[in-house]
Amino acid sequence: MRALPSRLSRIPAVGSDEPMPADGNEYNFCDTCTFSRTCLQSGYDKGRLRDLHVLIDHVGPFREGEHLFREGDPFTAIAAVRAGVVKTYVNDADGREQVQGFFLPGEIVGLSAISHDRYPCNAVALDTVQLCRFSFPDIAALATRIPSLQQQLFRLLSQDIGKATLLAGNYSADERMAAFLVSLSRRYAARGGNPDRFHLVMTRTDIANYLRLASETVSRVFRRFQDEGLIQVDRRDLRLLNLSRLETLARSVLRE
Amino acid sequence: MRALPSRLSRIPAVGSDEPMPADGNEYNFCDTCTFSRTCLQSGYDKGRLRDLHVLIDHVGPFREGEHLFREGDPFTAIAAVRAGVVKTYVNDADGREQVQGFFLPGEIVGLSAISHDRYPCNAVALDTVQLCRFSFPDIAALATRIPSLQQQLFRLLSQDIGKATLLAGNYSADERMAAFLVSLSRRYAARGGNPDRFHLVMTRTDIANYLRLASETVSRVFRRFQDEGLIQVDRRDLRLLNLSRLETLARSVLRE
DNA sequence: CGCTAGCTTGAAACCGGTCAACTTTTGTGG
DNA sequence: CCACAAAAGTTGACCGGTTTCAAGCTAGCG
């Protein structure tokens, strides 16, 4: 678990549900907030930056197992993960859990809810989670005045269509697992982490439910990958020993 | 195959690639254009309606087997299907075709391209296809002035995330087929067609590639559904004899 | 007529799921 | 700190749905 940036130290203490008060004098954009980063890159004037910033509620921490929202809750906001990992899932007809995605710091949760007025899935914290929460109606309204913000929203939504398409293919257990590991590796690396050594915050069952495999299969593939020298697993700690071979395996899933 | 509305008779003849000239005097919104319909419903003033309309290129017809765009083509426009059926697909590493979707009249093709500057898939006409083509940069710019248009775009994108998630589950061949048939039925019905009798424009292989099954499996399930009195198939002509049982089968896939 | 693409049907193989037993880890309370 | 229980993970044996392979069928078309 990486340490939080110092500017986040003013976040309300554990258990508090209150949004962070907007600070008119000192800007406290968080590094992980995709919107903020995008807008900063685009070189916006202070006024509009302030417009964006006042929409952001810094909420958290949520502790392991706490729900950010549940299926059927009225949809009001999307959220950028600032710290921790979020899992979204639904329960199918037989009560089985179908994991829809894992969201690492910097990634946006709740986009699939936009077309409804209620969340279509549950979101739960897998460890200690901090969020930037945006009122969606407000940010959409602001987007009408900031074209690049609108564009960013379109891009985020469109990207998620592509992601959702990935695991829809009928790939083998090996291909799925390799793609999962490569994807995690790249996403951690994109946030400054180590691309070939990280900690799995999710259980084997979570991974299985995400990849549409049985948890036993996940165990067996981990085992075999280790025997073949591709990875080294010690409980949740993972080392990717042969990233290029994993990428080859994942190639067809990730479409490269 | 349904007859085209009369107002489409002025469309350029077969083989022409030219967009339909914008007609300043007489509005010729097509019934199938989702954007136009939405904006009409929202009760917009004539001026803005005109703004939207001048963005629309009426293109076509494309004949069976003709490509609307190919993977890697520069992305410029999304398109509403006005008539006919479009199939989108990619070729995976082994050269196998992976069908991503079928688009009936009124549906939008190309949304997943927004996050890139190139189309991430191929789109081909399965029969004679007419399109309304929108320059995406232009329509996004217009959306900054028409909030409900922006909202409509957000909703369309978000819906596609949900759709893509549907077939990602590990469902049985029966569930997949039932969901496919029910979905087609509803989409035809939404456009004034018969919900329990329609023509499949796609081959068994297309269906199989879409549902991630072998084409033999599609054949066998069709057979069994017919033996069980659920449907009646004669080549591509299909009757749904027991829609409610099909819906029950499809329930877990369609999440109801 | 015969060719071809699309489709159907049967038999066998296989991948992954299910079931069951067991081990390891984690958490809790005395 | 230990005892105990519950959760998570591993491993093996078996089973079943789908795919694969192979052969034959049908409709459409030159």
Coordinates of C-alpha atoms (C1' of nucleotides) in Angstrom, one line a residue:
Chain A
M1 CA 0.0 0.0 0.0
R2 CA 1.5 3.3 -1.1
A3 CA 1.5 6.2 1.3
L4 CA -1.0 9.0 0.6
P5 CA 0.3 12.2 -0.7
S6 CA 0.7 14.8 2.0
R7 CA -1.9 17.1 0.7
L8 CA -4.5 14.4 1.5
S9 CA -3.7 14.5 5.1
R10 CA -6.5 16.9 5.7
I11 CA -9.1 14.3 4.7
P12 CA -11.6 13.7 7.5
A13 CA -10.7 10.9 9.8
V14 CA -11.8 7.3 9.4
G15 CA -15.5 6.8 9.7
S16 CA -16.4 10.2 8.7
D17 CA -18.8 10.4 5.8
E18 CA -18.5 14.2 5.3
P19 CA -17.2 15.6 2.1
M20 CA -14.1 17.6 2.4
P21 CA -14.9 21.3 2.6
A22 CA -14.0 23.2 -0.5
D23 CA -11.0 25.4 0.1
G24 CA -11.2 28.7 -1.7
N25 CA -7.6 29.8 -1.1
E26 CA -5.5 26.8 -1.4
Y27 CA -6.1 24.3 -4.3
N28 CA -5.9 20.7 -3.2
F29 CA -6.3 18.8 -6.4
C30 CA -5.4 15.2 -5.9
D31 CA -2.9 13.6 -8.1
T32 CA -5.1 10.7 -8.9
C33 CA -8.1 12.6 -10.1
T34 CA -8.4 12.0 -13.8
F35 CA -10.6 15.0 -14.5
S36 CA -8.3 17.4 -12.7
R37 CA -5.3 16.0 -14.4
T38 CA -6.8 16.3 -17.8
C39 CA -7.9 19.8 -17.2
L40 CA -4.6 20.8 -15.8
Q41 CA -2.9 19.4 -18.9
S42 CA -5.2 21.3 -21.1
G43 CA -4.0 24.5 -19.5
Y44 CA -7.3 26.0 -18.2
D45 CA -7.7 29.3 -16.6
K46 CA -8.1 29.4 -12.8
G47 CA -11.7 30.3 -12.9
R48 CA -12.8 27.2 -14.7
L49 CA -10.4 25.1 -12.7
R50 CA -12.2 26.4 -9.6
D51 CA -15.6 25.5 -11.2
L52 CA -14.4 22.0 -11.6
H53 CA -12.9 21.8 -8.2
V54 CA -16.0 22.8 -6.3
L55 CA -17.8 19.9 -7.8
I56 CA -15.4 17.4 -6.2
D57 CA -16.3 15.8 -2.9
H58 CA -13.3 14.1 -1.4
V59 CA -14.9 11.2 0.5
G60 CA -13.6 8.3 2.5
P61 CA -12.0 6.4 3.8
F62 CA -14.1 3.4 3.1
R63 CA -12.8 0.3 4.9
E64 CA -12.5 -3.2 3.5
G65 CA -15.9 -4.6 2.8
E66 CA -17.8 -1.2 2.9
H67 CA -20.0 -0.5 0.0
L68 CA -19.6 2.7 -2.0
F69 CA -23.1 2.2 -3.5
R70 CA -25.4 -0.7 -4.1
E71 CA -27.4 -1.8 -7.1
G72 CA -30.6 0.2 -7.2
D73 CA -29.3 3.2 -5.3
P74 CA -30.3 6.4 -7.0
F75 CA -27.5 7.5 -9.3
T76 CA -26.1 10.9 -8.5
A77 CA -22.4 10.7 -8.9
I78 CA -19.4 9.1 -10.5
A79 CA -16.2 8.7 -8.6
A80 CA -12.5 8.6 -9.2
V81 CA -10.5 6.2 -7.0
R82 CA -7.9 8.1 -5.2
A83 CA -6.5 5.3 -3.1
G84 CA -7.3 1.6 -2.7
V85 CA -9.1 -0.8 -4.9
V86 CA -12.8 -0.9 -5.7
K87 CA -14.7 -4.0 -7.0
T88 CA -18.0 -3.7 -8.9
Y89 CA -20.3 -6.7 -9.1
V90 CA -23.9 -7.8 -9.6
N91 CA -25.6 -10.9 -8.3
D92 CA -27.1 -13.0 -11.0
A93 CA -30.4 -15.0 -10.9
D94 CA -28.8 -17.8 -8.9
G95 CA -27.3 -15.4 -6.4
R96 CA -23.9 -15.9 -7.8
E97 CA -21.6 -12.9 -7.8
Q98 CA -20.5 -11.6 -11.2
V99 CA -17.5 -9.3 -10.8
Q100 CA -17.7 -6.5 -13.4
G101 CA -14.4 -4.8 -12.7
F102 CA -11.6 -3.7 -10.4
F103 CA -10.8 -0.1 -10.2
L104 CA -7.3 1.1 -9.2
P105 CA -6.3 4.6 -8.2
G106 CA -6.9 7.0 -11.0
E107 CA -9.8 5.0 -12.5
I108 CA -13.5 6.0 -12.7
V109 CA -16.3 4.1 -11.1
G110 CA -19.9 4.4 -12.0
L111 CA -19.9 5.3 -15.7
S112 CA -22.3 2.5 -16.6
A113 CA -24.9 4.1 -14.4
I114 CA -25.3 7.2 -16.6
S115 CA -27.9 5.8 -18.9
H116 CA -30.1 4.9 -15.9
D117 CA -31.2 6.8 -12.9
R118 CA -30.0 4.1 -10.6
Y119 CA -26.7 2.2 -10.2
P120 CA -26.8 -1.1 -12.1
C121 CA -24.2 -2.7 -9.9
N122 CA -22.7 -2.8 -6.4
A123 CA -19.4 -1.3 -5.6
V124 CA -17.3 -2.4 -2.6
A125 CA -14.0 -1.4 -1.2
L126 CA -11.4 -4.2 -1.2
D127 CA -9.1 -2.3 1.1
T128 CA -9.0 1.3 2.4
V129 CA -10.5 3.4 -0.3
Q130 CA -10.5 7.2 -0.8
L131 CA -12.6 8.7 -3.5
C132 CA -13.1 11.9 -5.5
R133 CA -16.9 12.1 -6.0
F134 CA -18.4 14.2 -8.8
S135 CA -22.1 15.0 -9.1
F136 CA -22.8 13.9 -12.6
P137 CA -25.5 16.4 -13.5
D138 CA -23.2 19.2 -12.4
I139 CA -20.2 17.9 -14.2
A140 CA -22.2 17.4 -17.4
A141 CA -23.5 21.0 -17.1
L142 CA -19.9 22.2 -16.7
A143 CA -18.9 20.2 -19.7
T144 CA -21.2 22.3 -21.9
R145 CA -18.9 25.2 -21.0
I146 CA -15.6 23.3 -21.2
P147 CA -15.4 21.4 -24.5
S148 CA -12.3 19.4 -23.5
L149 CA -14.0 18.2 -20.3
Q150 CA -16.9 17.0 -22.4
Q151 CA -14.4 15.3 -24.7
Q152 CA -12.7 13.7 -21.8
L153 CA -16.0 12.3 -20.5
F154 CA -16.8 10.9 -24.0
R155 CA -13.4 9.3 -24.1
L156 CA -13.8 7.7 -20.7
L157 CA -17.2 6.3 -21.6
S158 CA -16.0 5.0 -25.0
Q159 CA -13.0 3.4 -23.4
D160 CA -15.2 1.4 -21.1
I161 CA -17.1 0.0 -24.0
G162 CA -13.8 -1.3 -25.3
K163 CA -12.8 -2.8 -22.0
A164 CA -16.2 -4.5 -21.5
T165 CA -15.7 -6.1 -25.0
L166 CA -12.4 -7.6 -24.0
L167 CA -13.5 -10.3 -21.7
A168 CA -16.6 -11.1 -23.8
G169 CA -14.5 -13.3 -26.1
N170 CA -14.3 -17.0 -25.5
Y171 CA -10.8 -17.3 -24.4
S172 CA -9.0 -20.1 -22.5
A173 CA -8.4 -19.9 -18.8
D174 CA -4.7 -19.3 -19.5
E175 CA -5.4 -16.4 -21.9
R176 CA -7.8 -14.8 -19.4
M177 CA -5.4 -15.1 -16.5
A178 CA -2.5 -13.7 -18.5
A179 CA -4.5 -10.8 -19.7
F180 CA -5.6 -10.1 -16.2
L181 CA -2.1 -10.0 -14.9
V182 CA -0.7 -8.0 -17.7
S183 CA -3.6 -5.5 -17.4
L184 CA -2.9 -5.1 -13.6
S185 CA 0.8 -4.8 -14.3
R186 CA 0.3 -2.0 -16.8
R187 CA -2.2 -0.1 -14.7
Y188 CA 0.0 -0.2 -11.6
A189 CA 2.9 0.9 -13.7
A190 CA 0.9 3.8 -15.2
R191 CA 0.5 5.0 -11.7
G192 CA 4.2 4.8 -10.8
G193 CA 4.1 1.3 -9.4
N194 CA 6.3 -1.7 -10.1
P195 CA 5.2 -3.4 -13.3
D196 CA 6.4 -6.9 -12.3
R197 CA 5.8 -7.0 -8.6
F198 CA 2.6 -6.1 -6.9
H199 CA 0.0 -7.2 -4.4
L200 CA -3.3 -8.7 -5.3
V201 CA -5.9 -7.1 -3.1
M202 CA -8.7 -9.4 -4.4
T203 CA -9.4 -13.0 -3.4
R204 CA -9.0 -15.9 -5.8
T205 CA -12.8 -16.1 -5.9
D206 CA -13.0 -12.5 -7.0
I207 CA -10.5 -13.1 -9.8
A208 CA -12.5 -16.2 -10.8
N209 CA -15.8 -14.3 -10.8
Y210 CA -14.3 -11.6 -12.8
L211 CA -12.7 -13.9 -15.4
R212 CA -15.7 -16.2 -15.5
L213 CA -13.8 -19.2 -14.2
A214 CA -14.1 -21.4 -11.1
S215 CA -11.8 -20.4 -8.3
E216 CA -10.2 -23.8 -8.5
T217 CA -9.2 -23.1 -12.0
V218 CA -7.6 -19.8 -10.9
S219 CA -5.6 -21.8 -8.3
R220 CA -4.5 -24.3 -10.9
V221 CA -3.5 -21.7 -13.5
F222 CA -1.5 -19.8 -10.9
R223 CA 0.2 -23.1 -10.0
R224 CA 1.0 -24.0 -13.6
F225 CA 2.2 -20.5 -14.5
Q226 CA 4.5 -20.7 -11.5
D227 CA 5.8 -24.2 -12.5
E228 CA 6.5 -22.8 -16.0
G229 CA 8.5 -19.9 -14.5
L230 CA 6.1 -17.2 -15.7
I231 CA 5.2 -15.9 -12.2
Q232 CA 5.9 -16.4 -8.6
V233 CA 3.0 -16.3 -6.2
D234 CA 3.1 -16.2 -2.4
R235 CA -0.4 -15.8 -1.2
R236 CA -1.4 -12.4 -2.6
D237 CA 2.1 -11.3 -3.4
L238 CA 2.9 -11.6 -7.1
R239 CA 6.0 -11.4 -9.2
L240 CA 5.8 -11.5 -13.0
L241 CA 9.0 -13.3 -14.0
N242 CA 8.4 -13.4 -17.7
L243 CA 6.2 -10.4 -18.7
S244 CA 6.8 -10.8 -22.4
R245 CA 5.6 -14.4 -22.5
L246 CA 2.6 -13.3 -20.4
E247 CA 1.9 -10.6 -22.9
T248 CA 2.1 -13.1 -25.8
L249 CA -0.5 -15.2 -24.0
A250 CA -2.6 -12.2 -23.4
R251 CA -2.2 -10.8 -26.9
S252 CA -5.5 -12.1 -28.3
V253 CA -7.5 -11.0 -25.3
L254 CA -6.0 -7.5 -25.2
R255 CA -6.2 -7.2 -29.0
E256 CA -2.7 -6.1 -29.9
Chain B
M1 CA -37.4 -6.9 -45.5
R2 CA -39.5 -3.9 -44.8
A3 CA -40.0 -1.2 -47.5
L4 CA -38.2 2.1 -47.1
P5 CA -40.2 5.1 -46.1
S6 CA -41.2 7.2 -49.1
R7 CA -39.2 10.2 -48.0
L8 CA -36.1 8.2 -48.6
S9 CA -36.8 7.8 -52.2
R10 CA -34.7 10.8 -53.0
I11 CA -31.6 9.0 -51.7
P12 CA -28.9 8.7 -54.4
A13 CA -29.1 5.6 -56.4
V14 CA -27.2 2.4 -55.7
G15 CA -23.5 2.7 -56.1
S16 CA -23.4 6.4 -55.3
D17 CA -21.1 7.4 -52.4
E18 CA -22.2 11.0 -52.2
P19 CA -23.9 12.4 -49.1
M20 CA -27.4 13.6 -49.6
P21 CA -27.4 17.3 -50.2
A22 CA -28.7 19.3 -47.2
D23 CA -32.1 20.6 -48.1
G24 CA -32.6 24.1 -46.7
N25 CA -36.3 24.4 -47.5
E26 CA -37.9 21.1 -46.8
Y27 CA -36.8 19.1 -43.7
N28 CA -36.3 15.5 -44.4
F29 CA -35.5 14.0 -41.0
C30 CA -35.6 10.3 -41.2
D31 CA -37.7 8.3 -38.7
T32 CA -34.9 6.1 -37.7
C33 CA -32.4 8.8 -36.7
T34 CA -32.1 8.6 -32.9
F35 CA -30.7 12.0 -32.5
S36 CA -33.4 13.7 -34.5
R37 CA -36.1 11.8 -32.7
T38 CA -34.7 12.6 -29.3
C39 CA -34.4 16.3 -30.2
L40 CA -37.8 16.4 -31.6
Q41 CA -39.2 14.8 -28.5
S42 CA -37.4 17.4 -26.4
G43 CA -39.3 20.1 -28.3
Y44 CA -36.4 22.1 -29.7
D45 CA -36.8 25.3 -31.7
K46 CA -36.4 25.2 -35.4
G47 CA -33.0 26.9 -35.4
R48 CA -31.3 24.2 -33.3
L49 CA -33.0 21.5 -35.1
R50 CA -31.6 22.9 -38.3
D51 CA -28.1 23.0 -36.6
L52 CA -28.4 19.4 -35.9
H53 CA -29.7 18.5 -39.3
V54 CA -27.0 20.1 -41.3
L55 CA -24.5 17.8 -39.6
I56 CA -26.2 14.7 -41.0
D57 CA -25.0 13.1 -44.1
H58 CA -27.5 10.7 -45.5
V59 CA -25.3 8.0 -47.1
G60 CA -25.9 4.8 -48.8
P61 CA -27.0 2.4 -50.0
F62 CA -24.3 0.0 -49.1
R63 CA -24.9 -3.4 -50.5
E64 CA -24.5 -6.7 -48.8
G65 CA -20.8 -7.3 -48.0
E66 CA -19.8 -3.7 -48.5
H67 CA -17.8 -2.2 -45.7
L68 CA -18.8 1.0 -43.9
F69 CA -15.4 1.3 -42.4
R70 CA -12.5 -1.0 -41.5
E71 CA -10.3 -1.4 -38.5
G72 CA -7.7 1.3 -38.5
D73 CA -9.5 3.7 -40.7
P74 CA -9.4 7.2 -39.3
F75 CA -12.4 7.9 -37.1
T76 CA -14.4 10.9 -38.1
A77 CA -18.0 10.0 -37.7
I78 CA -20.6 7.9 -36.0
A79 CA -23.6 6.7 -37.9
A80 CA -27.2 5.9 -37.2
V81 CA -28.6 2.9 -39.2
R82 CA -31.5 4.0 -41.2
A83 CA -32.3 0.8 -43.1
G84 CA -30.7 -2.6 -43.2
V85 CA -28.4 -4.4 -40.7
V86 CA -24.8 -3.7 -39.9
K87 CA -22.3 -6.2 -38.4
T88 CA -19.2 -5.0 -36.5
Y89 CA -16.3 -7.4 -36.0
V90 CA -12.6 -7.8 -35.5
N91 CA -10.2 -10.5 -36.5
D92 CA -8.4 -12.0 -33.6
A93 CA -4.8 -13.2 -33.5
D94 CA -5.7 -16.6 -35.1
G95 CA -7.6 -14.8 -37.9
R96 CA -10.9 -15.8 -36.4
E97 CA -13.7 -13.4 -36.7
Q98 CA -15.2 -12.0 -33.5
V99 CA -18.5 -10.4 -34.1
Q100 CA -19.0 -7.5 -31.7
G101 CA -22.6 -6.5 -32.6
F102 CA -25.5 -6.3 -35.0
F103 CA -27.0 -2.9 -35.5
L104 CA -30.6 -2.6 -36.6
P105 CA -32.4 0.5 -37.9
G106 CA -32.3 3.3 -35.3
E107 CA -29.1 2.1 -33.6
I108 CA -25.8 3.8 -33.6
V109 CA -22.6 2.4 -35.0
G110 CA -19.1 3.6 -34.1
L111 CA -19.4 4.7 -30.5
S112 CA -16.5 2.6 -29.3
A113 CA -14.2 4.5 -31.7
I114 CA -14.6 7.8 -29.8
S115 CA -11.8 7.1 -27.4
H116 CA -9.3 6.5 -30.3
D117 CA -8.7 8.4 -33.5
R118 CA -9.2 5.2 -35.5
Y119 CA -12.0 2.7 -35.7
P120 CA -11.2 -0.3 -33.5
C121 CA -13.3 -2.7 -35.6
N122 CA -14.8 -3.4 -39.0
A123 CA -18.3 -2.7 -40.0
V124 CA -20.0 -4.4 -42.9
A125 CA -23.5 -4.3 -44.4
L126 CA -25.4 -7.6 -44.1
D127 CA -28.0 -6.4 -46.6
T128 CA -28.8 -3.1 -48.2
V129 CA -27.9 -0.4 -45.7
Q130 CA -28.7 3.3 -45.5
L131 CA -27.0 5.5 -42.9
C132 CA -27.3 8.9 -41.2
R133 CA -23.6 9.9 -40.7
F134 CA -22.6 12.5 -38.1
S135 CA -19.3 14.1 -37.9
F136 CA -18.4 13.4 -34.3
P137 CA -16.4 16.6 -33.6
D138 CA -19.2 18.6 -35.0
I139 CA -21.9 16.9 -33.0
A140 CA -19.9 17.2 -29.8
A141 CA -19.4 20.9 -30.5
L142 CA -23.2 21.2 -31.0
A143 CA -23.8 19.3 -27.8
T144 CA -22.1 22.0 -25.8
R145 CA -24.9 24.3 -26.9
I146 CA -27.7 21.7 -26.5
P147 CA -27.5 20.1 -23.1
S148 CA -30.1 17.4 -23.9
L149 CA -28.1 16.4 -26.9
Q150 CA -25.1 16.0 -24.7
Q151 CA -27.1 14.0 -22.3
Q152 CA -28.4 11.8 -25.1
L153 CA -24.8 11.1 -26.2
F154 CA -23.8 10.2 -22.7
R155 CA -26.7 7.9 -22.4
L156 CA -26.0 6.1 -25.7
L157 CA -22.4 5.6 -24.7
S158 CA -23.3 4.4 -21.2
Q159 CA -25.9 2.0 -22.6
D160 CA -23.2 0.4 -24.8
I161 CA -21.1 -0.3 -21.7
G162 CA -24.0 -2.2 -20.3
K163 CA -24.7 -4.1 -23.5
A164 CA -21.1 -5.2 -23.8
T165 CA -21.2 -6.5 -20.2
L166 CA -24.1 -8.7 -21.0
L167 CA -22.5 -11.4 -23.1
A168 CA -19.4 -11.3 -20.9
G169 CA -21.0 -13.7 -18.4
N170 CA -20.4 -17.4 -18.7
Y171 CA -23.9 -18.4 -19.8
S172 CA -25.0 -21.7 -21.4
A173 CA -25.6 -21.9 -25.1
D174 CA -29.3 -22.0 -24.5
E175 CA -29.3 -18.8 -22.4
R176 CA -27.2 -17.0 -25.0
M177 CA -29.4 -18.0 -27.9
A178 CA -32.6 -17.1 -26.0
A179 CA -31.2 -13.7 -25.0
F180 CA -30.1 -13.1 -28.6
L181 CA -33.6 -13.9 -29.9
V182 CA -35.4 -11.9 -27.3
S183 CA -33.1 -9.0 -27.9
L184 CA -33.8 -9.1 -31.6
S185 CA -37.5 -9.4 -31.0
R186 CA -37.6 -6.4 -28.8
R187 CA -35.5 -4.3 -31.0
Y188 CA -37.6 -5.1 -34.1
A189 CA -40.7 -4.4 -32.1
A190 CA -39.4 -1.1 -30.9
R191 CA -39.2 -0.1 -34.5
G192 CA -42.7 -1.2 -35.3
G193 CA -41.9 -4.6 -36.5
N194 CA -43.5 -7.9 -35.5
P195 CA -42.0 -9.1 -32.2
D196 CA -42.5 -12.8 -32.9
R197 CA -41.8 -13.1 -36.5
F198 CA -38.8 -11.8 -38.3
H199 CA -36.0 -12.6 -40.7
L200 CA -32.4 -13.3 -39.6
V201 CA -30.1 -11.4 -41.9
M202 CA -27.0 -12.9 -40.4
T203 CA -25.6 -16.4 -41.0
R204 CA -25.4 -19.1 -38.4
T205 CA -21.7 -18.5 -38.3
D206 CA -22.2 -14.8 -37.6
I207 CA -24.6 -15.6 -34.7
A208 CA -22.1 -18.2 -33.4
N209 CA -19.2 -15.7 -33.6
Y210 CA -21.3 -13.1 -31.8
L211 CA -22.4 -15.5 -29.0
R212 CA -19.0 -17.1 -28.8
L213 CA -20.3 -20.5 -29.7
A214 CA -19.5 -22.9 -32.5
S215 CA -21.8 -22.6 -35.5
E216 CA -22.7 -26.3 -35.0
T217 CA -23.9 -25.4 -31.5
V218 CA -26.1 -22.7 -32.9
S219 CA -27.6 -25.2 -35.3
R220 CA -28.2 -27.7 -32.5
V221 CA -29.8 -25.2 -30.2
F222 CA -32.1 -24.0 -33.0
R223 CA -33.1 -27.6 -33.5
R224 CA -33.8 -28.2 -29.9
F225 CA -35.7 -25.0 -29.4
Q226 CA -37.9 -26.0 -32.3
D227 CA -38.4 -29.5 -31.0
E228 CA -39.5 -28.0 -27.7
G229 CA -42.0 -25.7 -29.4
L230 CA -40.2 -22.5 -28.5
I231 CA -39.5 -21.3 -32.1
Q232 CA -40.1 -22.3 -35.7
V233 CA -37.2 -21.9 -38.1
D234 CA -37.2 -22.1 -41.8
R235 CA -33.7 -21.2 -43.0
R236 CA -33.5 -17.5 -42.0
D237 CA -37.2 -17.0 -41.3
L238 CA -38.0 -17.2 -37.6
R239 CA -41.1 -17.4 -35.5
L240 CA -41.0 -17.1 -31.8
L241 CA -43.8 -19.4 -30.6
N242 CA -43.3 -19.1 -26.9
L243 CA -41.8 -15.7 -26.2
S244 CA -42.4 -15.8 -22.4
R245 CA -40.4 -19.0 -22.0
L246 CA -37.6 -17.6 -24.1
E247 CA -37.6 -14.5 -21.9
T248 CA -37.4 -16.8 -18.9
L249 CA -34.4 -18.5 -20.4
A250 CA -32.8 -15.2 -21.3
R251 CA -33.5 -13.6 -17.9
S252 CA -30.2 -14.1 -16.3
V253 CA -28.3 -12.9 -19.4
L254 CA -30.5 -9.8 -19.9
R255 CA -30.5 -9.1 -16.1
E256 CA -34.1 -8.7 -15.3
Chain C
dC1 C1' -26.5 -30.2 -64.1
dG2 C1' -22.8 -29.7 -60.8
dC3 C1' -20.7 -26.3 -57.8
dT4 C1' -20.5 -23.8 -53.6
dA5 C1' -21.6 -21.7 -49.3
dG6 C1' -24.4 -22.4 -45.7
dC7 C1' -26.3 -25.5 -42.7
dT8 C1' -27.2 -30.0 -40.2
dT9 C1' -26.0 -34.1 -37.8
dG10 C1' -23.2 -37.6 -35.4
dA11 C1' -19.1 -39.3 -32.8
dA12 C1' -15.2 -38.4 -30.1
dA13 C1' -12.1 -35.4 -27.4
dC14 C1' -11.2 -31.9 -24.2
dC15 C1' -11.4 -28.0 -21.2
dG16 C1' -13.2 -26.3 -17.3
dG17 C1' -16.8 -27.0 -13.7
dT18 C1' -18.4 -29.5 -9.8
dC19 C1' -17.7 -32.1 -5.8
dA20 C1' -15.1 -33.5 -2.0
dA21 C1' -11.3 -33.6 1.1
dC22 C1' -7.7 -31.3 2.9
dT23 C1' -4.4 -27.5 4.2
dT24 C1' -3.3 -22.9 5.4
dT25 C1' -4.4 -18.5 6.9
dT26 C1' -7.0 -15.2 9.5
dG27 C1' -9.7 -13.7 13.1
dT28 C1' -11.7 -14.1 17.8
dG29 C1' -12.2 -14.8 22.5
dG30 C1' -10.7 -16.9 26.7
Chain D
dC1 C1' -0.5 -17.0 23.9
dC2 C1' -3.3 -20.8 22.8
dA3 C1' -7.7 -22.9 21.2
dC4 C1' -11.0 -22.8 18.1
dA5 C1' -13.7 -21.5 14.2
dA6 C1' -14.3 -19.5 9.8
dA7 C1' -12.6 -18.1 5.6
dA8 C1' -9.5 -18.7 1.8
dG9 C1' -6.9 -21.5 -0.9
dT10 C1' -5.2 -26.0 -2.9
dT11 C1' -5.4 -30.5 -4.9
dG12 C1' -7.5 -34.7 -7.0
dA13 C1' -11.2 -37.3 -9.3
dC14 C1' -15.0 -37.2 -12.0
dC15 C1' -18.5 -35.3 -15.0
dG16 C1' -20.8 -32.7 -18.6
dG17 C1' -21.4 -29.1 -22.1
dT18 C1' -19.1 -27.4 -26.1
dT19 C1' -15.9 -27.8 -29.4
dT20 C1' -13.8 -30.2 -32.9
dC21 C1' -13.6 -33.3 -36.6
dA22 C1' -15.9 -35.5 -40.2
dA23 C1' -19.5 -36.5 -43.3
dG24 C1' -23.6 -35.4 -45.5
dC25 C1' -27.4 -32.4 -46.7
dT26 C1' -29.9 -28.3 -48.9
dA27 C1' -30.7 -24.2 -51.4
dG28 C1' -29.2 -21.0 -54.7
dC29 C1' -27.0 -20.2 -58.9
dG30 C1' -24.0 -20.2 -62.9

